[in-house]
PDB file of C-alpha atoms in Angstrom:
ATOM      1  CA  UNK X 103      -0.855 -10.265 -20.778  1.00  0.00           C
ATOM      2  CA  UNK X 104      -0.609 -13.403 -18.597  1.00  0.00           C
ATOM      3  CA  UNK X 105       0.108 -13.061 -14.988  1.00  0.00           C
ATOM      4  CA  UNK X 106       3.800 -14.108 -15.611  1.00  0.00           C
ATOM      5  CA  UNK X 107       4.246 -11.366 -17.891  1.00  0.00           C
ATOM      6  CA  UNK X 108       2.824  -8.840 -15.376  1.00  0.00           C
ATOM      7  CA  UNK X 109       4.951 -10.350 -12.572  1.00  0.00           C
ATOM      8  CA  UNK X 110       8.249 -10.427 -14.548  1.00  0.00           C
ATOM      9  CA  UNK X 111       7.421  -6.551 -15.263  1.00  0.00           C
ATOM     10  CA  UNK X 112       7.062  -5.784 -11.681  1.00  0.00           C
ATOM     11  CA  UNK X 113      10.601  -7.687 -10.866  1.00  0.00           C
ATOM     12  CA  UNK X 114      11.920  -5.638 -14.055  1.00  0.00           C
ATOM     13  CA  UNK X 115      10.916  -2.464 -12.380  1.00  0.00           C
ATOM     14  CA  UNK X 116      12.201  -3.702  -9.371  1.00  0.00           C
ATOM     15  CA  UNK X 117      15.819  -4.605 -11.101  1.00  0.00           C
ATOM     16  CA  UNK X 118      15.865  -1.307 -13.152  1.00  0.00           C
ATOM     17  CA  UNK X 119      15.223   0.866 -10.038  1.00  0.00           C
ATOM     18  CA  UNK X 120      17.841  -0.453  -7.997  1.00  0.00           C
ATOM     19  CA  UNK X 121      20.336   0.200 -11.081  1.00  0.00           C
ATOM     20  CA  UNK X 122      18.621   3.879 -10.899  1.00  0.00           C
ATOM     21  CA  UNK X 123      19.519   4.335  -7.270  1.00  0.00           C
ATOM     22  CA  UNK X 124      16.342   3.095  -5.884  1.00  0.00           C
ATOM     23  CA  UNK X 125      15.029   0.212  -3.758  1.00  0.00           C
ATOM     24  CA  UNK X 126      14.785  -3.133  -4.872  1.00  0.00           C
ATOM     25  CA  UNK X 127      10.872  -3.046  -5.209  1.00  0.00           C
ATOM     26  CA  UNK X 128       8.536  -2.553  -8.025  1.00  0.00           C
ATOM     27  CA  UNK X 129       4.899  -3.168  -8.562  1.00  0.00           C
ATOM     28  CA  UNK X 130       2.013  -3.211 -11.768  1.00  0.00           C
ATOM     29  CA  UNK X 131      -1.548  -2.910 -11.586  1.00  0.00           C
ATOM     30  CA  UNK X 132      -3.339  -4.582 -14.019  1.00  0.00           C
ATOM     31  CA  UNK X 133      -7.140  -4.788 -15.427  1.00  0.00           C
ATOM     32  CA  UNK X 134      -8.067  -8.338 -17.666  1.00  0.00           C
ATOM     33  CA  UNK X 135      -4.197  -8.652 -18.334  1.00  0.00           C
ATOM     34  CA  UNK X 136      -3.802  -4.884 -19.612  1.00  0.00           C
ATOM     35  CA  UNK X 137      -1.176  -3.001 -17.643  1.00  0.00           C
ATOM     36  CA  UNK X 138      -3.196   0.466 -15.676  1.00  0.00           C
ATOM     37  CA  UNK X 139       0.040   2.030 -13.979  1.00  0.00           C
ATOM     38  CA  UNK X 140       3.279   0.792 -12.771  1.00  0.00           C
ATOM     39  CA  UNK X 141       5.536   2.175  -9.878  1.00  0.00           C
ATOM     40  CA  UNK X 142       8.727   1.731  -8.134  1.00  0.00           C
ATOM     41  CA  UNK X 143      10.235   2.532  -4.825  1.00  0.00           C
ATOM     42  CA  UNK X 144      11.257   6.147  -4.844  1.00  0.00           C
ATOM     43  CA  UNK X 145      11.842   6.495  -0.849  1.00  0.00           C
ATOM     44  CA  UNK X 146      15.038   8.294  -0.908  1.00  0.00           C
ATOM     45  CA  UNK X 147      14.599   9.668  -4.489  1.00  0.00           C
ATOM     46  CA  UNK X 148      11.903  11.633  -3.513  1.00  0.00           C
ATOM     47  CA  UNK X 149      12.147  12.278  -0.035  1.00  0.00           C
ATOM     48  CA  UNK X 150       8.923  10.292   0.887  1.00  0.00           C
ATOM     49  CA  UNK X 151       8.917   7.503   3.222  1.00  0.00           C
ATOM     50  CA  UNK X 152       5.315   6.627   1.624  1.00  0.00           C
ATOM     51  CA  UNK X 153       6.659   6.314  -1.745  1.00  0.00           C
ATOM     52  CA  UNK X 154       6.673   2.606  -2.016  1.00  0.00           C
ATOM     53  CA  UNK X 155       6.113   0.930  -5.024  1.00  0.00           C
ATOM     54  CA  UNK X 156       2.591  -0.199  -4.029  1.00  0.00           C
ATOM     55  CA  UNK X 157       1.343   2.834  -3.018  1.00  0.00           C
ATOM     56  CA  UNK X 158       2.934   4.727  -6.167  1.00  0.00           C
ATOM     57  CA  UNK X 159       1.350   2.517  -8.058  1.00  0.00           C
ATOM     58  CA  UNK X 160      -2.118   2.915  -6.522  1.00  0.00           C
ATOM     59  CA  UNK X 161      -2.074   6.565  -6.665  1.00  0.00           C
ATOM     60  CA  UNK X 162      -0.995   6.224 -10.225  1.00  0.00           C
ATOM     61  CA  UNK X 163      -3.795   3.685 -11.151  1.00  0.00           C
ATOM     62  CA  UNK X 164      -6.630   5.742  -9.356  1.00  0.00           C
ATOM     63  CA  UNK X 165      -5.340   9.010 -11.235  1.00  0.00           C
ATOM     64  CA  UNK X 166      -5.471   7.149 -14.338  1.00  0.00           C
ATOM     65  CA  UNK X 167      -8.839   5.358 -13.860  1.00  0.00           C
ATOM     66  CA  UNK X 168     -10.513   8.516 -12.145  1.00  0.00           C
ATOM     67  CA  UNK X 169     -11.693   6.497  -9.189  1.00  0.00           C
ATOM     68  CA  UNK X 170     -10.417   5.231  -5.425  1.00  0.00           C
ATOM     69  CA  UNK X 171     -11.779   1.915  -5.980  1.00  0.00           C
ATOM     70  CA  UNK X 172      -9.553  -0.380  -7.977  1.00  0.00           C
ATOM     71  CA  UNK X 173     -12.274  -3.465  -8.073  1.00  0.00           C
ATOM     72  CA  UNK X 174     -11.632  -5.240 -10.904  1.00  0.00           C
ATOM     73  CA  UNK X 175      -7.725  -5.053 -10.761  1.00  0.00           C
ATOM     74  CA  UNK X 176      -4.872  -6.891  -9.468  1.00  0.00           C
ATOM     75  CA  UNK X 177      -1.748  -5.769  -8.466  1.00  0.00           C
ATOM     76  CA  UNK X 178       1.620  -7.788  -9.161  1.00  0.00           C
ATOM     77  CA  UNK X 179       4.801  -6.595  -6.737  1.00  0.00           C
ATOM     78  CA  UNK X 180       8.084  -7.866  -6.782  1.00  0.00           C
ATOM     79  CA  UNK X 181       7.882  -8.559  -2.707  1.00  0.00           C
ATOM     80  CA  UNK X 182       5.505  -9.162  -0.070  1.00  0.00           C
ATOM     81  CA  UNK X 183       4.346  -5.718   0.855  1.00  0.00           C
ATOM     82  CA  UNK X 184       4.662  -4.125   4.243  1.00  0.00           C
ATOM     83  CA  UNK X 185       1.869  -3.207   6.532  1.00  0.00           C
ATOM     84  CA  UNK X 186       1.640   0.136   4.882  1.00  0.00           C
ATOM     85  CA  UNK X 187       1.485  -0.795   1.532  1.00  0.00           C
ATOM     86  CA  UNK X 188      -1.132  -3.622   2.856  1.00  0.00           C
ATOM     87  CA  UNK X 189      -3.317  -1.608   4.055  1.00  0.00           C
ATOM     88  CA  UNK X 190      -3.276   0.695   1.044  1.00  0.00           C
ATOM     89  CA  UNK X 191      -3.811  -2.533  -1.480  1.00  0.00           C
ATOM     90  CA  UNK X 192      -6.557  -3.424   1.191  1.00  0.00           C
ATOM     91  CA  UNK X 193      -8.617   0.391   0.824  1.00  0.00           C
ATOM     92  CA  UNK X 194      -7.934   0.420  -3.063  1.00  0.00           C
ATOM     93  CA  UNK X 195     -10.233  -2.745  -3.125  1.00  0.00           C
ATOM     94  CA  UNK X 196      -7.793  -4.595  -5.505  1.00  0.00           C
ATOM     95  CA  UNK X 197      -9.295  -8.026  -6.187  1.00  0.00           C
ATOM     96  CA  UNK X 198      -6.030 -10.140  -6.116  1.00  0.00           C
ATOM     97  CA  UNK X 199      -2.292  -9.683  -5.323  1.00  0.00           C
ATOM     98  CA  UNK X 200       0.653 -11.645  -6.745  1.00  0.00           C
ATOM     99  CA  UNK X 201       4.117 -11.090  -5.056  1.00  0.00           C
ATOM    100  CA  UNK X 202       7.589 -12.715  -5.767  1.00  0.00           C
ATOM    101  CA  UNK X 203       9.894 -12.458  -2.602  1.00  0.00           C
ATOM    102  CA  UNK X 204       8.209 -12.761   0.589  1.00  0.00           C
ATOM    103  CA  UNK X 205       8.941 -10.648   3.765  1.00  0.00           C
ATOM    104  CA  UNK X 206      11.580 -13.217   4.879  1.00  0.00           C
ATOM    105  CA  UNK X 207      13.377 -12.487   2.066  1.00  0.00           C
ATOM    106  CA  UNK X 208      13.068  -8.609   2.380  1.00  0.00           C
ATOM    107  CA  UNK X 209      14.189  -9.159   5.948  1.00  0.00           C
ATOM    108  CA  UNK X 210      17.349 -10.722   4.743  1.00  0.00           C
ATOM    109  CA  UNK X 211      18.411  -7.891   2.968  1.00  0.00           C
ATOM    110  CA  UNK X 212      17.592  -5.123   5.756  1.00  0.00           C
ATOM    111  CA  UNK X 213      13.898  -4.503   4.930  1.00  0.00           C
ATOM    112  CA  UNK X 214      12.019  -6.061   8.115  1.00  0.00           C
ATOM    113  CA  UNK X 215       8.665  -4.923   8.740  1.00  0.00           C
ATOM    114  CA  UNK X 216       8.432  -7.336  11.452  1.00  0.00           C
ATOM    115  CA  UNK X 217       8.430  -4.777  14.416  1.00  0.00           C
ATOM    116  CA  UNK X 218       5.582  -2.870  12.900  1.00  0.00           C
ATOM    117  CA  UNK X 219       3.305  -5.673  12.727  1.00  0.00           C
ATOM    118  CA  UNK X 220       4.071  -6.189  16.366  1.00  0.00           C
ATOM    119  CA  UNK X 221       3.395  -2.827  17.401  1.00  0.00           C
ATOM    120  CA  UNK X 222       0.192  -3.185  15.670  1.00  0.00           C
ATOM    121  CA  UNK X 223      -0.977  -5.970  18.022  1.00  0.00           C
ATOM    122  CA  UNK X 224      -0.083  -3.769  21.064  1.00  0.00           C
ATOM    123  CA  UNK X 225      -2.730  -1.382  22.684  1.00  0.00           C
ATOM    124  CA  UNK X 226      -1.658   2.236  21.729  1.00  0.00           C
ATOM    125  CA  UNK X 227       0.059   2.817  25.442  1.00  0.00           C
ATOM    126  CA  UNK X 228       2.019  -0.347  25.254  1.00  0.00           C
ATOM    127  CA  UNK X 229       3.709   0.659  21.654  1.00  0.00           C
ATOM    128  CA  UNK X 230       7.249   2.218  21.348  1.00  0.00           C
ATOM    129  CA  UNK X 231       5.777   5.002  19.792  1.00  0.00           C
ATOM    130  CA  UNK X 232       4.362   7.485  22.684  1.00  0.00           C
ATOM    131  CA  UNK X 233       1.005   8.351  21.666  1.00  0.00           C
ATOM    132  CA  UNK X 234      -2.196   9.850  23.903  1.00  0.00           C
ATOM    133  CA  UNK X 235      -5.343  10.806  22.820  1.00  0.00           C
ATOM    134  CA  UNK X 236      -5.744  14.887  22.684  1.00  0.00           C
ATOM    135  CA  UNK X 237      -8.618  17.205  22.573  1.00  0.00           C
ATOM    136  CA  UNK X 238     -11.101  14.140  21.572  1.00  0.00           C
ATOM    137  CA  UNK X 239     -14.240  16.157  22.453  1.00  0.00           C
ATOM    138  CA  UNK X 240     -13.205  18.827  19.681  1.00  0.00           C
ATOM    139  CA  UNK X 241     -12.152  16.072  16.985  1.00  0.00           C
ATOM    140  CA  UNK X 242     -15.480  14.130  17.573  1.00  0.00           C
ATOM    141  CA  UNK X 243     -17.251  16.657  16.132  1.00  0.00           C
ATOM    142  CA  UNK X 244     -16.166  15.963  12.598  1.00  0.00           C
ATOM    143  CA  UNK X 245     -17.116  12.437  13.106  1.00  0.00           C
ATOM    144  CA  UNK X 246     -20.467  13.968  14.089  1.00  0.00           C
ATOM    145  CA  UNK X 247     -20.457  16.206  11.179  1.00  0.00           C
ATOM    146  CA  UNK X 248     -19.897  13.103   8.934  1.00  0.00           C
ATOM    147  CA  UNK X 249     -22.661  10.835  10.604  1.00  0.00           C
ATOM    148  CA  UNK X 250     -25.303  13.670   9.741  1.00  0.00           C
ATOM    149  CA  UNK X 251     -23.916  14.168   6.353  1.00  0.00           C
ATOM    150  CA  UNK X 252     -26.509  12.469   3.409  1.00  0.00           C
ATOM    151  CA  UNK X 253     -24.399  13.257   0.333  1.00  0.00           C
ATOM    152  CA  UNK X 254     -21.183  11.659   1.779  1.00  0.00           C
ATOM    153  CA  UNK X 255     -19.167   9.131  -0.607  1.00  0.00           C
ATOM    154  CA  UNK X 256     -18.668   6.372   1.471  1.00  0.00           C
ATOM    155  CA  UNK X 257     -15.060   4.664   1.156  1.00  0.00           C
TER     156      UNK X 257
END
């Protein structure tokens, strides 16, 4: 399939998802023009705030391919990803991302992620979500164990 056909599939998924009670977001992961996985936004349907189209599609592609490393694949998403999905796309090591609508389009229909981008730039103490370090001396032991582990799989 061409990149335009793959993007049209993501857009089609987003439109169908609206008709089926979901959010207006769809995504496709492909390798060499072949669809590996698709997904839609199922946040309200599954009561899962992480069930965005991109994350759902990454999970499905990783499961199908049996790897967390999706190098060699591309993602086509109906909208520019939110900060969570963008992070997941980077962690999945996708080669390229294509998107239809941009974050301003999303903001204009009530999906405004700008506050998250603003919060990320702040020091934790200055964010709206109260947070503090707790039991650091105990938590660091897992990191120390990881550092010493010879057979770890880096990701």
